[in-house]
Short mmCIF file of C-alpha atoms and ligand atoms in Angstrom, two decimals:
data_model
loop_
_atom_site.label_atom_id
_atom_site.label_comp_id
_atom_site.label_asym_id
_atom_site.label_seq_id
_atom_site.Cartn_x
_atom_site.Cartn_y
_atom_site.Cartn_z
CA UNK U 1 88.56 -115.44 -78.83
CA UNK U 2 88.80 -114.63 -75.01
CA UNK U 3 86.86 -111.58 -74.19
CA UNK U 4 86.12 -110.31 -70.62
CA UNK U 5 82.47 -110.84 -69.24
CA UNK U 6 80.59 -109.24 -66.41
CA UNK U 7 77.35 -111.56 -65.19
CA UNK U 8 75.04 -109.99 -62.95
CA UNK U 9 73.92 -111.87 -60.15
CA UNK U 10 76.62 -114.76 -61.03
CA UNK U 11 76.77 -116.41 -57.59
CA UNK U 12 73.59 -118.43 -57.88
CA UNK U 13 71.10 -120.10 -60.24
CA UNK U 14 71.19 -119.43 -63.94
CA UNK U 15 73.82 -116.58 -63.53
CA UNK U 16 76.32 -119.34 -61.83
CA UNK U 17 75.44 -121.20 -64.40
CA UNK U 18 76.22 -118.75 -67.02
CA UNK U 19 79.41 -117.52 -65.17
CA UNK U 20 80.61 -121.37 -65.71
CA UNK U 21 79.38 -121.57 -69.62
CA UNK U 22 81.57 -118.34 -70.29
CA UNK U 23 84.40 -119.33 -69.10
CA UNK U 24 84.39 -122.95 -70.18
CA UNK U 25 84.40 -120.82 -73.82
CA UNK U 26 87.26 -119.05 -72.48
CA UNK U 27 86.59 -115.76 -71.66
CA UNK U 28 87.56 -114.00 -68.25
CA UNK U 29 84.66 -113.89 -66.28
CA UNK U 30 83.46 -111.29 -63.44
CA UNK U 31 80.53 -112.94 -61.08
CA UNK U 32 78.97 -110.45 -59.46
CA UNK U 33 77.20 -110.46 -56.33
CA UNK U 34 74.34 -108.93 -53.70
CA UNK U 35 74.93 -110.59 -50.79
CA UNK U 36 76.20 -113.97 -51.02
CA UNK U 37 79.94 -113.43 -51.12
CA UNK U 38 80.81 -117.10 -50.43
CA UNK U 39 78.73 -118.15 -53.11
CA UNK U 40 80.30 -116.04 -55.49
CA UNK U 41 83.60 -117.16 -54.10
CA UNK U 42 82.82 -120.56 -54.76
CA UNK U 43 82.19 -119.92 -58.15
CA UNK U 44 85.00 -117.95 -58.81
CA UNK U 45 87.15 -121.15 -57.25
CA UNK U 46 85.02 -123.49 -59.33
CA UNK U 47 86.23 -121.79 -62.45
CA UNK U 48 89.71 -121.68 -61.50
CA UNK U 49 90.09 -125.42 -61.01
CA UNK U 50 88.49 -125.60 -64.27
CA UNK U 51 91.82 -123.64 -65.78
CA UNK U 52 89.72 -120.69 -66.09
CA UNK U 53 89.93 -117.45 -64.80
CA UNK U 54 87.30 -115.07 -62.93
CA UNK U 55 87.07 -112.76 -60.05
CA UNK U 56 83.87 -112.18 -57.54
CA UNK U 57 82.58 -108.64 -57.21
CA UNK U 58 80.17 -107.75 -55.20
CA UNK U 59 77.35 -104.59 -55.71
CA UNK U 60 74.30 -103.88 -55.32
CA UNK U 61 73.53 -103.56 -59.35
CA UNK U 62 70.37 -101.44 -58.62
CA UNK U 63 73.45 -98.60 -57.00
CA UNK U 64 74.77 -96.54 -59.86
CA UNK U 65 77.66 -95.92 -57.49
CA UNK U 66 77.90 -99.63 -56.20
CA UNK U 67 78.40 -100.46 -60.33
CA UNK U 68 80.72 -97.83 -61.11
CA UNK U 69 82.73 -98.93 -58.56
CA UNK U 70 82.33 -102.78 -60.16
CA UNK U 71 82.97 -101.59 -63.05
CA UNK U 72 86.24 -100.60 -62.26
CA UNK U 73 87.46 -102.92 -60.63
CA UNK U 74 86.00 -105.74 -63.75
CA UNK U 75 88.61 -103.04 -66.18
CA UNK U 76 91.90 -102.98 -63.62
CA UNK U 77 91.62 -106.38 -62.64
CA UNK U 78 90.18 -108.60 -66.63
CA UNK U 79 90.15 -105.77 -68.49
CA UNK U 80 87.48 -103.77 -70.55
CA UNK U 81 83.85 -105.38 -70.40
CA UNK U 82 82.94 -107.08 -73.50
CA UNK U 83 80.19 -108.81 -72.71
CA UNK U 84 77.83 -108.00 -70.58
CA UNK U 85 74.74 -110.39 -69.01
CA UNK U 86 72.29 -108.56 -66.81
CA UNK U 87 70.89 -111.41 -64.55
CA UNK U 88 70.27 -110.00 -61.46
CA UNK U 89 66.87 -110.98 -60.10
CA UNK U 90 64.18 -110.60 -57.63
CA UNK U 91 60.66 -111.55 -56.86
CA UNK U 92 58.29 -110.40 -54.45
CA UNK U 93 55.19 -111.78 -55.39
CA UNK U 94 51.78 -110.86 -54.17
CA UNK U 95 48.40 -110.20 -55.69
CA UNK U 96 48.05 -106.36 -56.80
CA UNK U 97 45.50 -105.54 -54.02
CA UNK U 98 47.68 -106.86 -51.66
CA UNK U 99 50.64 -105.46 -53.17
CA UNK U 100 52.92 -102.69 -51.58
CA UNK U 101 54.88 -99.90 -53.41
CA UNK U 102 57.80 -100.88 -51.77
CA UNK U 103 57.43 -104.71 -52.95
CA UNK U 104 56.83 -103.28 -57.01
CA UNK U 105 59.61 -100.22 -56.66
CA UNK U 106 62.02 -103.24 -54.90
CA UNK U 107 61.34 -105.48 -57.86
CA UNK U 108 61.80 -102.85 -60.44
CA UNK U 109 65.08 -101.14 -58.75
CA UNK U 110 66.67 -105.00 -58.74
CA UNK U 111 65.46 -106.19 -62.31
CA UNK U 112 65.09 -103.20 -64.58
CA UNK U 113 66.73 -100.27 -63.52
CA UNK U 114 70.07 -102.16 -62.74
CA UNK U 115 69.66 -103.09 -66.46
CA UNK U 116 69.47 -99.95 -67.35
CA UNK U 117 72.84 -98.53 -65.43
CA UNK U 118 74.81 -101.39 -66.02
CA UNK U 119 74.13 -101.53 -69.57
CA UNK U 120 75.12 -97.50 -69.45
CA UNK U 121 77.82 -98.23 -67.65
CA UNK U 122 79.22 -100.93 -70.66
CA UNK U 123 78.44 -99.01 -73.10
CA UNK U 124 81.18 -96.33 -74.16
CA UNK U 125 83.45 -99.09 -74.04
CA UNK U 126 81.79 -101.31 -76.06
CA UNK U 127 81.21 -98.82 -78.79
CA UNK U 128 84.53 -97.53 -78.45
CA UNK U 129 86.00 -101.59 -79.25
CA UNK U 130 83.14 -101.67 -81.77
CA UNK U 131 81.98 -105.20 -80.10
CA UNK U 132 80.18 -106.01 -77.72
CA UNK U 133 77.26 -108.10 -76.68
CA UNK U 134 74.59 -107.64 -74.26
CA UNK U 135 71.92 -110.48 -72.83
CA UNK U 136 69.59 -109.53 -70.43
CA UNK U 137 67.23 -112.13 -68.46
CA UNK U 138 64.27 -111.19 -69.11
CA UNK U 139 61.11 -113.84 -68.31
CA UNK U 140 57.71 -115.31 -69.78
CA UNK U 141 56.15 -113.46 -66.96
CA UNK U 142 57.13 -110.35 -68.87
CA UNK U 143 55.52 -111.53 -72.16
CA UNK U 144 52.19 -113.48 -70.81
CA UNK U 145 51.94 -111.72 -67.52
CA UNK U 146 51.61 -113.93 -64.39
CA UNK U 147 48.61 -113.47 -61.58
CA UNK U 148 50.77 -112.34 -58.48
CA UNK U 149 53.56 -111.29 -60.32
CA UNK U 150 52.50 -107.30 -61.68
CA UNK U 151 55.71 -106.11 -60.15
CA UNK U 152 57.67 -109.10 -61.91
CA UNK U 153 56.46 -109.17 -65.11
CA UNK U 154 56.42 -105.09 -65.63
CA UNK U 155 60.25 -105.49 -64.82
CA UNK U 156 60.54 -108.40 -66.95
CA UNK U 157 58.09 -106.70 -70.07
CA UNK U 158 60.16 -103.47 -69.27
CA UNK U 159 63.54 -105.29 -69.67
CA UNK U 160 62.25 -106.04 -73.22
CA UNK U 161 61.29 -103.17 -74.46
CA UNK U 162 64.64 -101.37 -73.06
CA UNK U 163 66.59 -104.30 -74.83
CA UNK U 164 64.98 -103.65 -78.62
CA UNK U 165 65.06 -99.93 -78.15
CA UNK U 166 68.77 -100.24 -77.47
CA UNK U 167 69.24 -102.52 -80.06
CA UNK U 168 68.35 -100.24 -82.88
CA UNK U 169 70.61 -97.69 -81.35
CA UNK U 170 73.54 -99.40 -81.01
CA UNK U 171 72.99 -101.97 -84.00
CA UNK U 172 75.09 -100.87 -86.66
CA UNK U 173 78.19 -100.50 -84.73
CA UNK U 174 79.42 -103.90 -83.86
CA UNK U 175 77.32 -104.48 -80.74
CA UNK U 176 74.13 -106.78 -80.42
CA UNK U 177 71.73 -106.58 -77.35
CA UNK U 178 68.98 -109.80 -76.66
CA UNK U 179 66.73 -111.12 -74.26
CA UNK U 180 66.29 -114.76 -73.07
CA UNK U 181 63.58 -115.16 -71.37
CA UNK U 182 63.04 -118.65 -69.12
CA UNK U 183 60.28 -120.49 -67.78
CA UNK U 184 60.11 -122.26 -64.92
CA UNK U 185 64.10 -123.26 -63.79
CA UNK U 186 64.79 -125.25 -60.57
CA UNK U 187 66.80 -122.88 -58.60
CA UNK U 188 66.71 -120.53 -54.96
CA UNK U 189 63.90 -118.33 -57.22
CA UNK U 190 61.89 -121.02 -57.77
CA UNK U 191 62.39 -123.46 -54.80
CA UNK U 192 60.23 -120.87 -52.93
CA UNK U 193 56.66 -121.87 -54.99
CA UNK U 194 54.72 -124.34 -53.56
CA UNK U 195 54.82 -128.03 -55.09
CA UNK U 196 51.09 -126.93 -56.33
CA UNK U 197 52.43 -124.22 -58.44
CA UNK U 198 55.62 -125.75 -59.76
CA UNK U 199 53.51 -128.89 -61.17
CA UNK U 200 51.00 -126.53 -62.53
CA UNK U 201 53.69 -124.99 -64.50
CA UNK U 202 55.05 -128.49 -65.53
CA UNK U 203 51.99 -129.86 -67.04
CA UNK U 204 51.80 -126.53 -69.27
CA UNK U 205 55.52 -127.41 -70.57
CA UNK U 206 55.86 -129.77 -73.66
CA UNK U 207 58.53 -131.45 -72.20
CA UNK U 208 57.25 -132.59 -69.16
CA UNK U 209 59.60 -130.92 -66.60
CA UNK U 210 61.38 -128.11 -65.16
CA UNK U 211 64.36 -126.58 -66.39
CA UNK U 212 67.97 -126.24 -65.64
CA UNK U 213 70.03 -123.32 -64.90
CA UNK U 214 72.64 -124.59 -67.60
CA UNK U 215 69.62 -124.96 -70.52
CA UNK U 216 69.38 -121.24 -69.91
CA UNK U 217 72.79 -120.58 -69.72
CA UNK U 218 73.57 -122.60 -73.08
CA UNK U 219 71.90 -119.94 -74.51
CA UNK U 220 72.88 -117.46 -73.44
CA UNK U 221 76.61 -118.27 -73.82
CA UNK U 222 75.46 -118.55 -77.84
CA UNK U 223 73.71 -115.04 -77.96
CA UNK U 224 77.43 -113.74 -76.45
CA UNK U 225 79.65 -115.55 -78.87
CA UNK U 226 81.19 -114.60 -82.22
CA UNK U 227 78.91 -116.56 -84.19
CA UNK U 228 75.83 -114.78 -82.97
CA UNK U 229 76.85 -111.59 -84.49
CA UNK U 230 73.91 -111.29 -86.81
CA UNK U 231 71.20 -111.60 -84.04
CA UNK U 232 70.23 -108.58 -82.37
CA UNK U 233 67.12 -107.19 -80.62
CA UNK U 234 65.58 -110.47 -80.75
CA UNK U 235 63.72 -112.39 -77.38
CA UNK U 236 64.80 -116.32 -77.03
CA UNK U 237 62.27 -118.24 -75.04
CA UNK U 238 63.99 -120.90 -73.28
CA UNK U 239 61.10 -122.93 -71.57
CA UNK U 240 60.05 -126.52 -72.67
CA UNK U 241 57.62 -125.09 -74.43
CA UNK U 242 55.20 -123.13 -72.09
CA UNK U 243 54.74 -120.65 -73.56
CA UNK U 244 52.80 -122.76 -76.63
P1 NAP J 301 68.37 -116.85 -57.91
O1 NAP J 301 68.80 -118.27 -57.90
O2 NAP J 301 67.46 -116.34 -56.86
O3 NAP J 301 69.69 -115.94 -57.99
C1 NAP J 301 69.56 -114.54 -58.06
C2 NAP J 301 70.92 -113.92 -58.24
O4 NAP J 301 70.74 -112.50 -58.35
C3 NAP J 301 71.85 -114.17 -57.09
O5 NAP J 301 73.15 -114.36 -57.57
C4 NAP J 301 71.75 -112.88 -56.29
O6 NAP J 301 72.93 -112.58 -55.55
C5 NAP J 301 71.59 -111.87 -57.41
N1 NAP J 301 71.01 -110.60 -56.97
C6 NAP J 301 69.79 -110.37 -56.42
N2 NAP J 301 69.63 -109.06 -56.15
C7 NAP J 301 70.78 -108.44 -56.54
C8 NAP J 301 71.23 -107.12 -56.55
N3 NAP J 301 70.47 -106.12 -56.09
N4 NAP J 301 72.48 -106.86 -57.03
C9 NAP J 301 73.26 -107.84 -57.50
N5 NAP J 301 72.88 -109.13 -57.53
C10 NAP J 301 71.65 -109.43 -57.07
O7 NAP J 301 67.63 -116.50 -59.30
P2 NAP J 301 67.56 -117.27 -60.71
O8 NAP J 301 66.38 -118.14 -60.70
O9 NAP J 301 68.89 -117.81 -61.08
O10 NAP J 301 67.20 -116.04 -61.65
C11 NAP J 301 68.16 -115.38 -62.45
C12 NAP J 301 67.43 -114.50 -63.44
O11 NAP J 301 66.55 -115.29 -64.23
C13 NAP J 301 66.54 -113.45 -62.76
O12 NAP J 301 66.56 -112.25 -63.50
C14 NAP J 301 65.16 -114.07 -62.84
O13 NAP J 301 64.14 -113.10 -62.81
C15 NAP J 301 65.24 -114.78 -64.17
N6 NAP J 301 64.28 -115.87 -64.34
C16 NAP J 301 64.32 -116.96 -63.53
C17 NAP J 301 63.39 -117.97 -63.72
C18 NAP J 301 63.39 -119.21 -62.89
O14 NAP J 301 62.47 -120.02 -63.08
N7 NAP J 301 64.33 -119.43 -62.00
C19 NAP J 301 62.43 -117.85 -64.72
C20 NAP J 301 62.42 -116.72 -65.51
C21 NAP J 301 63.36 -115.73 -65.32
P3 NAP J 301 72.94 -112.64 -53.91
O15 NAP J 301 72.70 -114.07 -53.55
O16 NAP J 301 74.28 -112.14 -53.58
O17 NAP J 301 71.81 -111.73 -53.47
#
């Protein structure tokens, strides 16, 4: 069944990815974007030569007012949101003593509190059609905790915790909410470590490698379909085995 999904942070990385699984499963898909309109665009066009349909819309998801704005144009232009998958994502890592408030408040505005409003934002809707399904990115940072990354992994720890509690209120009316949480995936995030870091991470994997946007993206396209209707409030790891 074709539903209408909103991606967060759709015009790069595991989002593009994700914008691309959903609507090779046929749903109408909104990419949203920060900055990188052309990016989005391309997407967007990508999709359409694929016989699929999506639109780009651009907001800065950590703006109630930017995403009610989104919002509305997602329900005029595909219709009401049916699935939603907060993506969205910053770093800005540092060690804590070296850490400013504006780099942790930054991190948090971009990766949790845009979870929260957009996930507000869906959710009258959702309950209304009594279906729905929420993923939200979370990260193994936010479950192991990462040296440099106390900004990162409170968002990404936070995102979890928001995602259960929601979960058990919303889980007897149709709607599921989940978390996938990646390791290390070659993309702009990631291209930024140093080759030190990235083959650190590598040897911890089990499989010997980094990994893609679309490995995430596989799953989260399953946590969003019909079938997964009985899985809610769980947290998917999706990374080669790291976290082992
Ligand atoms: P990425 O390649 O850097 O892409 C980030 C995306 O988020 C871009 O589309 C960007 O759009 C968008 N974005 C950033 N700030 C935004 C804002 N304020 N409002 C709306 N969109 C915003 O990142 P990625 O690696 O694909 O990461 C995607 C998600 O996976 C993030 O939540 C990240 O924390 C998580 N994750 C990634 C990894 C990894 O190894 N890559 C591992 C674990 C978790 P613009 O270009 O327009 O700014």
């Amino acid at each position: 069944m074709s539903r209408v999904a909103l991606v967060t942070g759709g015009s790069r990385g595991i989002g593009r990815a994700t914008a691309i699984a959903l609507a090779d499963d046929g749903h109408k898909v909104a990419v949203n974007y920060a900055r990188g309109a052309d990016a989005a665009a391309a997407v967007v066009a990508e999709i359409g030569d694929a016989g699929g349909e999506a639109i780009a819309v651009g907001a800065d998801v950590s703006d109630p007012d930017a995403v009610d704005t989104m919002m509305e144009t997602v329900s005029t232009e595909l219709g009401p949101i049916e699935i939603l998958v907060n993506n969205a994502g910053i770093t800005r890592d540092g060690l804590l003593m070296r850490m400013s408030l504006d780099d942790f408040d930054a991190v948090l505005a971009t990766n949790l509190r845009s979870t929260f409003i957009c996930t507000k934002a869906v959710l009258r809707g959702m309950l209304r059609s009594k279906w729905g399904r929420i993923v939200n990115v979370s990260s193994v940072s936010g479950i192991a905790g990462n040296p440099g990354q106390a900004n990162y992994a409170a968002s990404k720890a936070g995102v979890i915790g928001f995602s259960k509690s929601v979960a058990k209120e919303i889980g007897s009316r149709g709607l599921t909410v989940n978390v996938v949480a990646p390791g290390f995936v070659a993309t702009d995030m990631t291209g930024e470590l140093s080759d030190d870091v990235l083959s650190a991470a590598v040897s911890q994997t089990l499989v010997g490698r980094v990994g893609r946007a679309e490995e995430v993206a596989a799953m989260i396209k399953f946590l969003a379909s019909e079938e997964a209707a009985y899985i809610t409030g769980q947290v998917f790891r999706v990374d080669g085995g790291l976290s082992l």
